[in-house]
PDB file of C-alpha atoms in Angstrom:
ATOM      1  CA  UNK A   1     -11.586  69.752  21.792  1.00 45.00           C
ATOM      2  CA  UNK A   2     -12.101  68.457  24.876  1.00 48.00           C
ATOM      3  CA  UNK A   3     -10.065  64.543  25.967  1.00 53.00           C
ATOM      4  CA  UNK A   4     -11.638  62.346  23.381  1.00 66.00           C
ATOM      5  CA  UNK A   5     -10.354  58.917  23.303  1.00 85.00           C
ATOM      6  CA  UNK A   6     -11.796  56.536  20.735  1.00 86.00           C
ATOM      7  CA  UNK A   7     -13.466  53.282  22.293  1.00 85.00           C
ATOM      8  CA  UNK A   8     -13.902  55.171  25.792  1.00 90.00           C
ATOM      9  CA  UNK A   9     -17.618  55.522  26.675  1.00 94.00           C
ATOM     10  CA  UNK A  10     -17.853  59.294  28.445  1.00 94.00           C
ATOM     11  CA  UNK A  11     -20.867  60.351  30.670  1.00 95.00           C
ATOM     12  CA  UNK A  12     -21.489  63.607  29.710  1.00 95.00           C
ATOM     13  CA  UNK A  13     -24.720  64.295  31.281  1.00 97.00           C
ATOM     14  CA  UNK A  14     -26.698  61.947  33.612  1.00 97.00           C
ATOM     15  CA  UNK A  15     -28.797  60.634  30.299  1.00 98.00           C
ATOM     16  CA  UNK A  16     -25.823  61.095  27.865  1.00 98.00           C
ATOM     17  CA  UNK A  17     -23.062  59.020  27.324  1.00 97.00           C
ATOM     18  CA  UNK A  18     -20.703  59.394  24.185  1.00 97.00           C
ATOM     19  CA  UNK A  19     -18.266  56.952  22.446  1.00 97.00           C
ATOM     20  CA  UNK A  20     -15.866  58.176  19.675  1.00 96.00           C
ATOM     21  CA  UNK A  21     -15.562  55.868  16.792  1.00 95.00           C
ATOM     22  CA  UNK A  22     -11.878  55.593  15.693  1.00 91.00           C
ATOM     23  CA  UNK A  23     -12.419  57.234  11.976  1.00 89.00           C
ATOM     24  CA  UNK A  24     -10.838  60.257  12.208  1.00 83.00           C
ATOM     25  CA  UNK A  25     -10.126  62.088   9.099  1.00 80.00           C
ATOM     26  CA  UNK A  26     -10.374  65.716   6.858  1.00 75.00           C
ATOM     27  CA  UNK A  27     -13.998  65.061   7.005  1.00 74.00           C
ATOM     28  CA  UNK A  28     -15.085  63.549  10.492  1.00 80.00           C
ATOM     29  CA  UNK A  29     -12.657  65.395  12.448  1.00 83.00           C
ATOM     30  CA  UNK A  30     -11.218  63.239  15.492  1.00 86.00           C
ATOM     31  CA  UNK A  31     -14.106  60.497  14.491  1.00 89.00           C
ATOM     32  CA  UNK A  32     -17.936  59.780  14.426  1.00 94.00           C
ATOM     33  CA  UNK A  33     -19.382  60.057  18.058  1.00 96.00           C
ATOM     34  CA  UNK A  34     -22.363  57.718  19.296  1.00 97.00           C
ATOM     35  CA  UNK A  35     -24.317  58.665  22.026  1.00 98.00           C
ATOM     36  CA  UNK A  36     -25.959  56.412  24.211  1.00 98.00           C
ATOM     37  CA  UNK A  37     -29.729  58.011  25.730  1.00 98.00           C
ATOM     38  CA  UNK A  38     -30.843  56.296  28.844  1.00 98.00           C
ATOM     39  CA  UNK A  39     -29.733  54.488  31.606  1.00 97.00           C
ATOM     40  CA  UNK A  40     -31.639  51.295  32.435  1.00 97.00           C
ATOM     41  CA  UNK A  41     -32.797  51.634  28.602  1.00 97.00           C
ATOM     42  CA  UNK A  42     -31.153  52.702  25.797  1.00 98.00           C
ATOM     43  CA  UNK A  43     -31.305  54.358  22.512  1.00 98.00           C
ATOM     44  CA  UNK A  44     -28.151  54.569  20.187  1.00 98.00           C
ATOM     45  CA  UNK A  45     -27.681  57.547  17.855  1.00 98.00           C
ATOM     46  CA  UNK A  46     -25.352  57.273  15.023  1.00 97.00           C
ATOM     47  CA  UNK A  47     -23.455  54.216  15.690  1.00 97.00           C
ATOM     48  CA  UNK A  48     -21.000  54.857  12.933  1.00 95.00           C
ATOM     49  CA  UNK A  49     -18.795  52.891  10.900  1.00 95.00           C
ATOM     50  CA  UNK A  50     -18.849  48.992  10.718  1.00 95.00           C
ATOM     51  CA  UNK A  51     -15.322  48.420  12.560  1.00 95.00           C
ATOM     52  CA  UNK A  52     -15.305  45.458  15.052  1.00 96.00           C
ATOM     53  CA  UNK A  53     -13.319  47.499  17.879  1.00 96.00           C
ATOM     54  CA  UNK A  54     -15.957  50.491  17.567  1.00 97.00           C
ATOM     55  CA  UNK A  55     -18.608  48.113  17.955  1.00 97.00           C
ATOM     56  CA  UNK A  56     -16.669  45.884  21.320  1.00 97.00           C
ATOM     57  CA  UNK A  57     -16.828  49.333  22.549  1.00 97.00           C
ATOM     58  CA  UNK A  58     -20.414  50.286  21.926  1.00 98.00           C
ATOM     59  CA  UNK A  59     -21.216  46.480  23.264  1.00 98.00           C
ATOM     60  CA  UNK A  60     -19.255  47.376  26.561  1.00 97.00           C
ATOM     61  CA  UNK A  61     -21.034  51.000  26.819  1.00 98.00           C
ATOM     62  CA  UNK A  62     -24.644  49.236  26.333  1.00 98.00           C
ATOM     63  CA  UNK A  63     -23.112  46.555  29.475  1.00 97.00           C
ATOM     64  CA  UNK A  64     -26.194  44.077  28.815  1.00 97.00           C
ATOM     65  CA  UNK A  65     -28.900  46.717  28.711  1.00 98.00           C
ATOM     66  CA  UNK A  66     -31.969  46.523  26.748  1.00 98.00           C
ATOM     67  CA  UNK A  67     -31.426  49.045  23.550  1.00 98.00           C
ATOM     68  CA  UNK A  68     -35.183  50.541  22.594  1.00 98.00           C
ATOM     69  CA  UNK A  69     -33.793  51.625  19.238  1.00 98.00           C
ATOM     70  CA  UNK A  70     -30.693  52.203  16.680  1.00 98.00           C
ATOM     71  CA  UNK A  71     -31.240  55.775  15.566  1.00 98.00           C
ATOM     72  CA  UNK A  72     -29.696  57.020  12.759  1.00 97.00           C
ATOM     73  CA  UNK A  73     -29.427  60.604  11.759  1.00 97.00           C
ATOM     74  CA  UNK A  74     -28.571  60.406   8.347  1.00 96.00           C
ATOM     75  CA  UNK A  75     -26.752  57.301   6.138  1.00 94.00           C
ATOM     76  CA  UNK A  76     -23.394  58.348   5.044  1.00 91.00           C
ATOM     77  CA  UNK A  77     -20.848  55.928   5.752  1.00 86.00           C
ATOM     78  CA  UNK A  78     -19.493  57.012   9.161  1.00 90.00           C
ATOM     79  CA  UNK A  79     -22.642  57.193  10.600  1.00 92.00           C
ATOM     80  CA  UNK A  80     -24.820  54.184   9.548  1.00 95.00           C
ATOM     81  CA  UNK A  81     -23.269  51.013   9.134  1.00 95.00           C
ATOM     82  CA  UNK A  82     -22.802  50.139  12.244  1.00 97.00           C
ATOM     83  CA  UNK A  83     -26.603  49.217  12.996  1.00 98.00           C
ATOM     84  CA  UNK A  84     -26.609  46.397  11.116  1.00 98.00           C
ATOM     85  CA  UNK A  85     -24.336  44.951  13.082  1.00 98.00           C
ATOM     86  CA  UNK A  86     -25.347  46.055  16.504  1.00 98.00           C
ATOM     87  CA  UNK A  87     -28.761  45.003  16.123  1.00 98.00           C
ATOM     88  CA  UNK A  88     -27.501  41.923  15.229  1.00 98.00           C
ATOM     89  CA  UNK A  89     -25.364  41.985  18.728  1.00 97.00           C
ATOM     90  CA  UNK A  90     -28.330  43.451  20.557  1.00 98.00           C
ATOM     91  CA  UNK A  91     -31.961  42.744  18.998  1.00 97.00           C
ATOM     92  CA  UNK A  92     -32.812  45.907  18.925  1.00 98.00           C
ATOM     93  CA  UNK A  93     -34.741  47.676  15.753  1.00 98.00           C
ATOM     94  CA  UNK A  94     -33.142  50.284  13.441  1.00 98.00           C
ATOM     95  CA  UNK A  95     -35.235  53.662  13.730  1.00 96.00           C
ATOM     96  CA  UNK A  96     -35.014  56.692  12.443  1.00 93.00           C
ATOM     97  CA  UNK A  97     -33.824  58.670   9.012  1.00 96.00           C
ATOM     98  CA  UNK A  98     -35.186  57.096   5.568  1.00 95.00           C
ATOM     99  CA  UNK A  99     -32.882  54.912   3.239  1.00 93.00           C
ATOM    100  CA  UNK A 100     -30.807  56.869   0.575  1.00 85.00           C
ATOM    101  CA  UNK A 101     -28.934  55.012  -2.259  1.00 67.00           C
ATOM    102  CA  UNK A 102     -27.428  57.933  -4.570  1.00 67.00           C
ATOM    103  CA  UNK A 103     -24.567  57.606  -6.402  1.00 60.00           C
ATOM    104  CA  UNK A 104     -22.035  60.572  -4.823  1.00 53.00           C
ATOM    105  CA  UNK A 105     -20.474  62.676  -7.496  1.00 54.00           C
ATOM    106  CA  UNK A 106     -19.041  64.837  -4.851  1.00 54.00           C
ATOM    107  CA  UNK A 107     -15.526  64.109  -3.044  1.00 49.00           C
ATOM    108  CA  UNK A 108     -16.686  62.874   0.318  1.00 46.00           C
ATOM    109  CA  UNK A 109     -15.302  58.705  -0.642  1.00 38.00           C
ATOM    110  CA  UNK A 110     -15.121  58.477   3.163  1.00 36.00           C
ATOM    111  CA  UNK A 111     -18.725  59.618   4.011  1.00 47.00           C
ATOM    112  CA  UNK A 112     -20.838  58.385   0.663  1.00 79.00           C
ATOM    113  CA  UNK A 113     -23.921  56.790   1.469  1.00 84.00           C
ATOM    114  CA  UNK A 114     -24.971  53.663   2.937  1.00 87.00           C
ATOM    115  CA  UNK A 115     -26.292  51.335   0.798  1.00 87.00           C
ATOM    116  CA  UNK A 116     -27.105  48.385   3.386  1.00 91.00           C
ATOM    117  CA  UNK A 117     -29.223  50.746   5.190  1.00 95.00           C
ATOM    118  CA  UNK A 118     -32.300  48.961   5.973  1.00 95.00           C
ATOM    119  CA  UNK A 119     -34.407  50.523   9.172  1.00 97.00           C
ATOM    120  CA  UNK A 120     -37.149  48.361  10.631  1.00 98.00           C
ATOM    121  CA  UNK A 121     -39.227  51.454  11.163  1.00 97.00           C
ATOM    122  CA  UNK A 122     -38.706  55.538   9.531  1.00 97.00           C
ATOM    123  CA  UNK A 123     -39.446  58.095  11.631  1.00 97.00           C
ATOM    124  CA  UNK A 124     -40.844  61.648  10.361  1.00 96.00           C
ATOM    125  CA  UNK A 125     -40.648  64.937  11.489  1.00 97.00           C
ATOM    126  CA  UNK A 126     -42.165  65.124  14.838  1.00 97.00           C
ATOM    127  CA  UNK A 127     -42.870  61.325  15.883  1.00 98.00           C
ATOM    128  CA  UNK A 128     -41.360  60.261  19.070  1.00 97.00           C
ATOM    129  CA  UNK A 129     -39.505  57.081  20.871  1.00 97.00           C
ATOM    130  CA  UNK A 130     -39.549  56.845  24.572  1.00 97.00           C
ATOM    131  CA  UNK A 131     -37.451  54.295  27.041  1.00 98.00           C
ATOM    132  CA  UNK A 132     -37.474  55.182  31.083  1.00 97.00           C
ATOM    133  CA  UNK A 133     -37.294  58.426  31.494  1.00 97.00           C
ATOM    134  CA  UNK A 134     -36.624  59.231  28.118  1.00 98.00           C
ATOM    135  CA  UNK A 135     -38.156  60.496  24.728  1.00 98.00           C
ATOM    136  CA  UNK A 136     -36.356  61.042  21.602  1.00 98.00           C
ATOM    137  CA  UNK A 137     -38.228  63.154  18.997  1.00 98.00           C
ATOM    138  CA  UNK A 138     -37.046  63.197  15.165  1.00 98.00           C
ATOM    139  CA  UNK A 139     -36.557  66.440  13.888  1.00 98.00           C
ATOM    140  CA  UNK A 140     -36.449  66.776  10.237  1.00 98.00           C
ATOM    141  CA  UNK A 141     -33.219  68.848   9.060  1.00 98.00           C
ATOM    142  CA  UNK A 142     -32.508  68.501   5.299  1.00 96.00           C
ATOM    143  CA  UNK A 143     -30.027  70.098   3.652  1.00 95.00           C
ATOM    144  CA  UNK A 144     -26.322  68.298   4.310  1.00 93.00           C
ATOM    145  CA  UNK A 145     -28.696  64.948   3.151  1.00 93.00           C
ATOM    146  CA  UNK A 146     -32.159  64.912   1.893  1.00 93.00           C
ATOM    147  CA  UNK A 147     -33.252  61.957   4.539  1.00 95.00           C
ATOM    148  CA  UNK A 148     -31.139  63.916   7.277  1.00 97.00           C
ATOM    149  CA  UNK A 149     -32.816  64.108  10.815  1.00 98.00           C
ATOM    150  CA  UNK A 150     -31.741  65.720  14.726  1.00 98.00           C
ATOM    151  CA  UNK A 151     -33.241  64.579  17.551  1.00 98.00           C
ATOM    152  CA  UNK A 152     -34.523  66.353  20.233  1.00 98.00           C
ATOM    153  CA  UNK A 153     -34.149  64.759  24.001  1.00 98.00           C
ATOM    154  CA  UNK A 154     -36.571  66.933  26.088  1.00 98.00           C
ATOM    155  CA  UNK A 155     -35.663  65.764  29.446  1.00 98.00           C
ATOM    156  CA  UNK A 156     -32.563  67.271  28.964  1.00 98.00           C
ATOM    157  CA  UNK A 157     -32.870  70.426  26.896  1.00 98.00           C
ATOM    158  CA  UNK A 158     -30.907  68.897  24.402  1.00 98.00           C
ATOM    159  CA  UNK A 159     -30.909  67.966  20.607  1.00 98.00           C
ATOM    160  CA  UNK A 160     -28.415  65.504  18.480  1.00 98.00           C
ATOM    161  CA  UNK A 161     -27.767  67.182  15.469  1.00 98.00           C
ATOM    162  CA  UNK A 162     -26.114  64.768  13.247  1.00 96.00           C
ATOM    163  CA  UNK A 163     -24.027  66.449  10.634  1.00 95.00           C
ATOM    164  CA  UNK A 164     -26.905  69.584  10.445  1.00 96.00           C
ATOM    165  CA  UNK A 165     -24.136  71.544  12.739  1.00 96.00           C
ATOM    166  CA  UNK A 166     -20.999  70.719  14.144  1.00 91.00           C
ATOM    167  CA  UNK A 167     -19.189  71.335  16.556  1.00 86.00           C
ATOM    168  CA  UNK A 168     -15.694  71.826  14.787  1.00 82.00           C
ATOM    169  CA  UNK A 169     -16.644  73.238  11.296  1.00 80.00           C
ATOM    170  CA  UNK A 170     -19.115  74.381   8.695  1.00 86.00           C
ATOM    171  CA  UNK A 171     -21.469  71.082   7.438  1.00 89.00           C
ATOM    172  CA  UNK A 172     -20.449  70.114   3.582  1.00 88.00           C
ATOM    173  CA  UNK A 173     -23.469  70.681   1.138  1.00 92.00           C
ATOM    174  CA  UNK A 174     -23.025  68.446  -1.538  1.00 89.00           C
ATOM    175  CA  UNK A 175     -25.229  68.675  -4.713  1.00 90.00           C
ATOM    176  CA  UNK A 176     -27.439  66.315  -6.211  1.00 87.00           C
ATOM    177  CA  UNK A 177     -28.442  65.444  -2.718  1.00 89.00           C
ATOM    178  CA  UNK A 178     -27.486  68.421  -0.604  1.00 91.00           C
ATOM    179  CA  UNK A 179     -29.339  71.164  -1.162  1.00 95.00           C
ATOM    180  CA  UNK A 180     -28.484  74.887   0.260  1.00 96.00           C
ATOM    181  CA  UNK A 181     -32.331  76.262   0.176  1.00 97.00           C
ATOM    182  CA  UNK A 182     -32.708  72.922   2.438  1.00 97.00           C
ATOM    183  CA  UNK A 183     -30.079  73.639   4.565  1.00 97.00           C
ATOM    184  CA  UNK A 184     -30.668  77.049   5.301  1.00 97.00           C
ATOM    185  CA  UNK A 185     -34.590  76.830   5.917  1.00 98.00           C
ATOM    186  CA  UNK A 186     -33.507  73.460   8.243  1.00 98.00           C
ATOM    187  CA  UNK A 187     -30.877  76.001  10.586  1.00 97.00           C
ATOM    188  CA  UNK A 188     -34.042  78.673  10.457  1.00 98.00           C
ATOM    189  CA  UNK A 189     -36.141  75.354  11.840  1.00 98.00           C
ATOM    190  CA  UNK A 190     -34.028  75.221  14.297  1.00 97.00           C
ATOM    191  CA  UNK A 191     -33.185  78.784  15.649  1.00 96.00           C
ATOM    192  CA  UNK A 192     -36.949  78.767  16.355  1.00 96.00           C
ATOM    193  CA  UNK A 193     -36.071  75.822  18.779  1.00 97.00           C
ATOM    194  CA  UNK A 194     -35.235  76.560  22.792  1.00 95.00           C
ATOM    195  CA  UNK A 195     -32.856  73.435  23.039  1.00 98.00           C
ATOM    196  CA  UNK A 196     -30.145  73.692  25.863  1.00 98.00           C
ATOM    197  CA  UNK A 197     -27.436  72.350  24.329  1.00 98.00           C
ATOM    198  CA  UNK A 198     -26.840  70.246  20.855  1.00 98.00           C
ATOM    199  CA  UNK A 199     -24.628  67.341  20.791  1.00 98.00           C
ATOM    200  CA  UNK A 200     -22.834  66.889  17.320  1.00 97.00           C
ATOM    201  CA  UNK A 201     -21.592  63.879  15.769  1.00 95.00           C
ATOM    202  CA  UNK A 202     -18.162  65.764  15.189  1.00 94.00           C
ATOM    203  CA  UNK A 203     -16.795  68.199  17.895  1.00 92.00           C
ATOM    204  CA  UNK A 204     -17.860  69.598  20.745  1.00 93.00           C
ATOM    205  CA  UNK A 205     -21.007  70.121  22.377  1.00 96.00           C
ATOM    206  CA  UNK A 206     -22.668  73.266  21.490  1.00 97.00           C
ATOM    207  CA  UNK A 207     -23.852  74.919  24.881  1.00 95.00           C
ATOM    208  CA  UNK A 208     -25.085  78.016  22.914  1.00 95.00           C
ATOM    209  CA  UNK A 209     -27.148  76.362  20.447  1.00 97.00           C
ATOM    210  CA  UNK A 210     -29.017  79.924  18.913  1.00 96.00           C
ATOM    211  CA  UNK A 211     -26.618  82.403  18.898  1.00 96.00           C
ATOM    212  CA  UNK A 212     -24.115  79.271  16.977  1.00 96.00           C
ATOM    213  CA  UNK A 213     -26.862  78.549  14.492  1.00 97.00           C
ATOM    214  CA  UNK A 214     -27.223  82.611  13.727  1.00 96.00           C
ATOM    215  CA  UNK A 215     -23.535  82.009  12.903  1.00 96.00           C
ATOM    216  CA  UNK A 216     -23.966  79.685  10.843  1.00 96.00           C
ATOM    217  CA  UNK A 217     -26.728  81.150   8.895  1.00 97.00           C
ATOM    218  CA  UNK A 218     -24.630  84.488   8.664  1.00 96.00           C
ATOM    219  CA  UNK A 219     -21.287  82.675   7.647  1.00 95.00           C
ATOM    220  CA  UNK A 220     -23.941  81.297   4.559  1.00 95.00           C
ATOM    221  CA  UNK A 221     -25.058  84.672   3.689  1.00 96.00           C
ATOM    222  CA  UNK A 222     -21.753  85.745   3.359  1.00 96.00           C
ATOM    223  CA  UNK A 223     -20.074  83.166   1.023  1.00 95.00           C
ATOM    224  CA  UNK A 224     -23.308  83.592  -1.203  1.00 97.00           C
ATOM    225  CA  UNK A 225     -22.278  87.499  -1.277  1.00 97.00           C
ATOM    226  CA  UNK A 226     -18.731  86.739  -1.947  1.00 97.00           C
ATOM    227  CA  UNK A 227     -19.966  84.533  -4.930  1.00 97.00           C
ATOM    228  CA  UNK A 228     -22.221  87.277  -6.171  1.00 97.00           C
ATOM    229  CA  UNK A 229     -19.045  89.823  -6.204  1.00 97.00           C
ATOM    230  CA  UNK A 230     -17.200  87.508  -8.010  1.00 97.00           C
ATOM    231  CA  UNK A 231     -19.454  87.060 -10.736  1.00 97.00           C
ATOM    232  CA  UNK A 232     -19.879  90.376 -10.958  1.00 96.00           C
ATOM    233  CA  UNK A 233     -16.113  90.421 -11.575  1.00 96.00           C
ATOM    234  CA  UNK A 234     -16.732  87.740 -14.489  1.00 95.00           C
ATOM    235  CA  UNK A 235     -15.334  84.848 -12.298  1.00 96.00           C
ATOM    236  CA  UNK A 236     -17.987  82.423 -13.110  1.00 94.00           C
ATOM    237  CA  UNK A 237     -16.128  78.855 -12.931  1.00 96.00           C
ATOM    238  CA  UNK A 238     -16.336  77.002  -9.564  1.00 95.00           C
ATOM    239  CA  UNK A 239     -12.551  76.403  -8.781  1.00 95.00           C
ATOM    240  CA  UNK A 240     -11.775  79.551  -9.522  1.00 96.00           C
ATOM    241  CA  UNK A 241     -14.260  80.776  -6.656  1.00 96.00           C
ATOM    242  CA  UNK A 242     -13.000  78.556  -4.691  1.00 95.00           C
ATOM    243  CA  UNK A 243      -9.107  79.872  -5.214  1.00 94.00           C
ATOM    244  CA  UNK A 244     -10.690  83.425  -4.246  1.00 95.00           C
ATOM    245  CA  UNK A 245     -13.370  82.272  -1.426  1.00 95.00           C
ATOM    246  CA  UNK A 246     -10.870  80.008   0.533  1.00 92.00           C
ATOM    247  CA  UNK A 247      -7.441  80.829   0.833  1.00 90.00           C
ATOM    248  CA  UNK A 248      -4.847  78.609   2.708  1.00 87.00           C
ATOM    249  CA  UNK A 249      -8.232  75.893   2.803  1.00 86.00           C
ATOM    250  CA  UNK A 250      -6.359  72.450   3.378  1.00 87.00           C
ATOM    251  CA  UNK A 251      -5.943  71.127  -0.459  1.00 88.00           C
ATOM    252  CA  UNK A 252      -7.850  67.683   0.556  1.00 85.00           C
ATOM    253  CA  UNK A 253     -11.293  69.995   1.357  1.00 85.00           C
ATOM    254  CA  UNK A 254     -10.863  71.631  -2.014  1.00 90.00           C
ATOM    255  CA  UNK A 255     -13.928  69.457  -3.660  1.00 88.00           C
ATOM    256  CA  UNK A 256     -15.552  69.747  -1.085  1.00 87.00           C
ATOM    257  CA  UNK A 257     -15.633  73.762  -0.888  1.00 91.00           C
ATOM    258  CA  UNK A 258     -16.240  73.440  -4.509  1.00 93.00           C
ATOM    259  CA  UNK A 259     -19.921  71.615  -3.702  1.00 91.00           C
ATOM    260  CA  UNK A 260     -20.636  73.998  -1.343  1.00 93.00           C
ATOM    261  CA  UNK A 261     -19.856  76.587  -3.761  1.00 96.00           C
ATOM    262  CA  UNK A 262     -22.420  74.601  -6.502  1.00 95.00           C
ATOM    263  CA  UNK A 263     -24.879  74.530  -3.818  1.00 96.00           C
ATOM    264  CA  UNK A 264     -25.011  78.187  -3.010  1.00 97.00           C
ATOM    265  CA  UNK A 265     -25.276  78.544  -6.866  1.00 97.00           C
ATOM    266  CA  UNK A 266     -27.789  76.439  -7.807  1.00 97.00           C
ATOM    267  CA  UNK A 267     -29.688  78.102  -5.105  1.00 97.00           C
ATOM    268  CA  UNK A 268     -29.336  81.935  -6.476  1.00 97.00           C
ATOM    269  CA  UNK A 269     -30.384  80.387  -9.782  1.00 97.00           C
ATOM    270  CA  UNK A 270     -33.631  79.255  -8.056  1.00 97.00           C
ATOM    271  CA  UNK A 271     -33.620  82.259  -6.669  1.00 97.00           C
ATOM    272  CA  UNK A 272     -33.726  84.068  -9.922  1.00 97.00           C
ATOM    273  CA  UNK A 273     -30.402  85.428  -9.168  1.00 97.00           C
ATOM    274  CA  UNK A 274     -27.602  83.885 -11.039  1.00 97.00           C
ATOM    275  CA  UNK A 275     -27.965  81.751 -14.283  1.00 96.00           C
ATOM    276  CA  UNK A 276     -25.600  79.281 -15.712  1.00 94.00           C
ATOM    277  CA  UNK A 277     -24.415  75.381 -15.195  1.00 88.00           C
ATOM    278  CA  UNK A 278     -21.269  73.762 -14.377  1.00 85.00           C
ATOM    279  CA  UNK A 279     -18.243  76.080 -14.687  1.00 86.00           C
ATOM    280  CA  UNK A 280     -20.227  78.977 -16.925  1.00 92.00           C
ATOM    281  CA  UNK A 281     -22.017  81.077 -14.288  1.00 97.00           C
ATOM    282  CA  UNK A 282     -22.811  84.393 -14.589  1.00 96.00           C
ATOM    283  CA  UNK A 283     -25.357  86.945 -13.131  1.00 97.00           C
ATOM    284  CA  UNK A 284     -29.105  86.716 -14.224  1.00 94.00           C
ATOM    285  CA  UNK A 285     -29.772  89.372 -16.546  1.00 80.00           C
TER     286      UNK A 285
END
């Protein structure tokens, strides 16, 4: 990845500015990165995590300038809190995704929702903010998070994605909330898109948005195949799938693979495909 330093705001295009949050872990990579839209106006995507030095920095990033909006792509924990607090530093409104409260069976304890979420106004899929020379444009994505959304900065060609893709790894789908069928039909949204360039809340900018989203969407197709082998070797229980599907994976990301591989279930059994619950799976008949 490219010099990142948390607390530093970057220019990285004349109506793009970035600041990494300092949260860095198996999950967020080197940290949460808000982007700053504008220049005499602002918008804030993603503001991350409630820590006092992340927020001095987004403070010294805005340098007095009026902030239009707080946008927030979806409301796990390293991506939301901070509004709260920076609207209270800034009087500016919290836009964008819907509130979520679930509780998170899954092993993201880092990243579980938001609770104190509270937006002054939800955006849907299509409705628009503008500042000078601006316009931000929600684009609903489900499928990491049910209330998940990108959005889309025309002036630039470009589009935030949130957690939808990354730039350093594949997005975690996490049952109840996540949903694979979601996910997938939210990276077909997407490929039907002509966006320049994405801009990720973890890792790099993505300067080949389509042929990176195909990637994705064939990387899926192949871990559902690899679970429909297994199964029809009679290897029905999840950790066992993941002990085949992801060998030398980093033994904190083990739960996590193991959601993924629930997702991808639950979908085939929508599907008609597979049938089964919990650790019994087994193909349909």
């Amino acid at each position: 990845m490219i010099e990142a330093p948390t607390g530093v705001a970057l220019a990285v295009e004349p109506l793009v500015t970035r600041v990494l949050a300092p949260n860095p872990s198996p999950f967020t990579y080197t940290g949460t990165q808000a982007y700053l839209v504008g220049t005499t106006d602002l918008a804030v995507i993603d503001p991350g995590p409630d820590d006092p030095a992340h927020l001095d920095a987004l403070v010294a990033a805005i340098a007095g300038r009026r902030v239009v909006a707080i946008l927030c792509t979806h409301t796990h924990r390293d991506h939301s809190p901070a509004a709260a607090p920076l609207k209270a530093a800034t009087g500016a409104p919290i836009i964008g995704c819907a509130p979520l409260t679930l509780n998170d069976a899954g092993p993201r304890a880092d990243a579980a929702f938001d609770t104190a979420y509270t937006p002054d106004r939800i955006l849907t899929d299509g409705e628009s903010i503008t500042g000078t020379g601006w316009t931000l444009t929600a684009i609903a994505t489900p499928g990491h998070t049910s209330n998940h959304l990108a959005f889309a900065l025309p002036e630039a060609g470009a589009l935030f994605t949130g957690d939808h893709v990354m730039g350093w790894s594949t997005t975690v789908v996490a049952p109840p909330d996540g949903d694979m069928a979601a996910y997938m039909a939210s990276l077909h949204k997407l490929m039907a898109r002509e966006d320049r360039i994405y801009y990720p809340a973890h890792g790099d900018a993505i300067e080949n948005p389509r042929r990176f989203v195909r990637g994705l969407l064939g990387h899926r197709k192949q871990r559902e195949g690899q679970i429909l082998r297994l199964l029809r070797e009679d290897i029905g229980a999840v950790p066992a799938m993941v002990a085949r599907m992801y060998v030398g994976l980093d033994p904190r990301l083990t739960g996590a693979a193991g959601r993924s591989v629930l997702a991808h279930l639950l979908d085939l059994r929508a599907r008609g495909l597979v049938q089964g619950e919990g650790d019994a799976w087994k193909l349909a008949a």
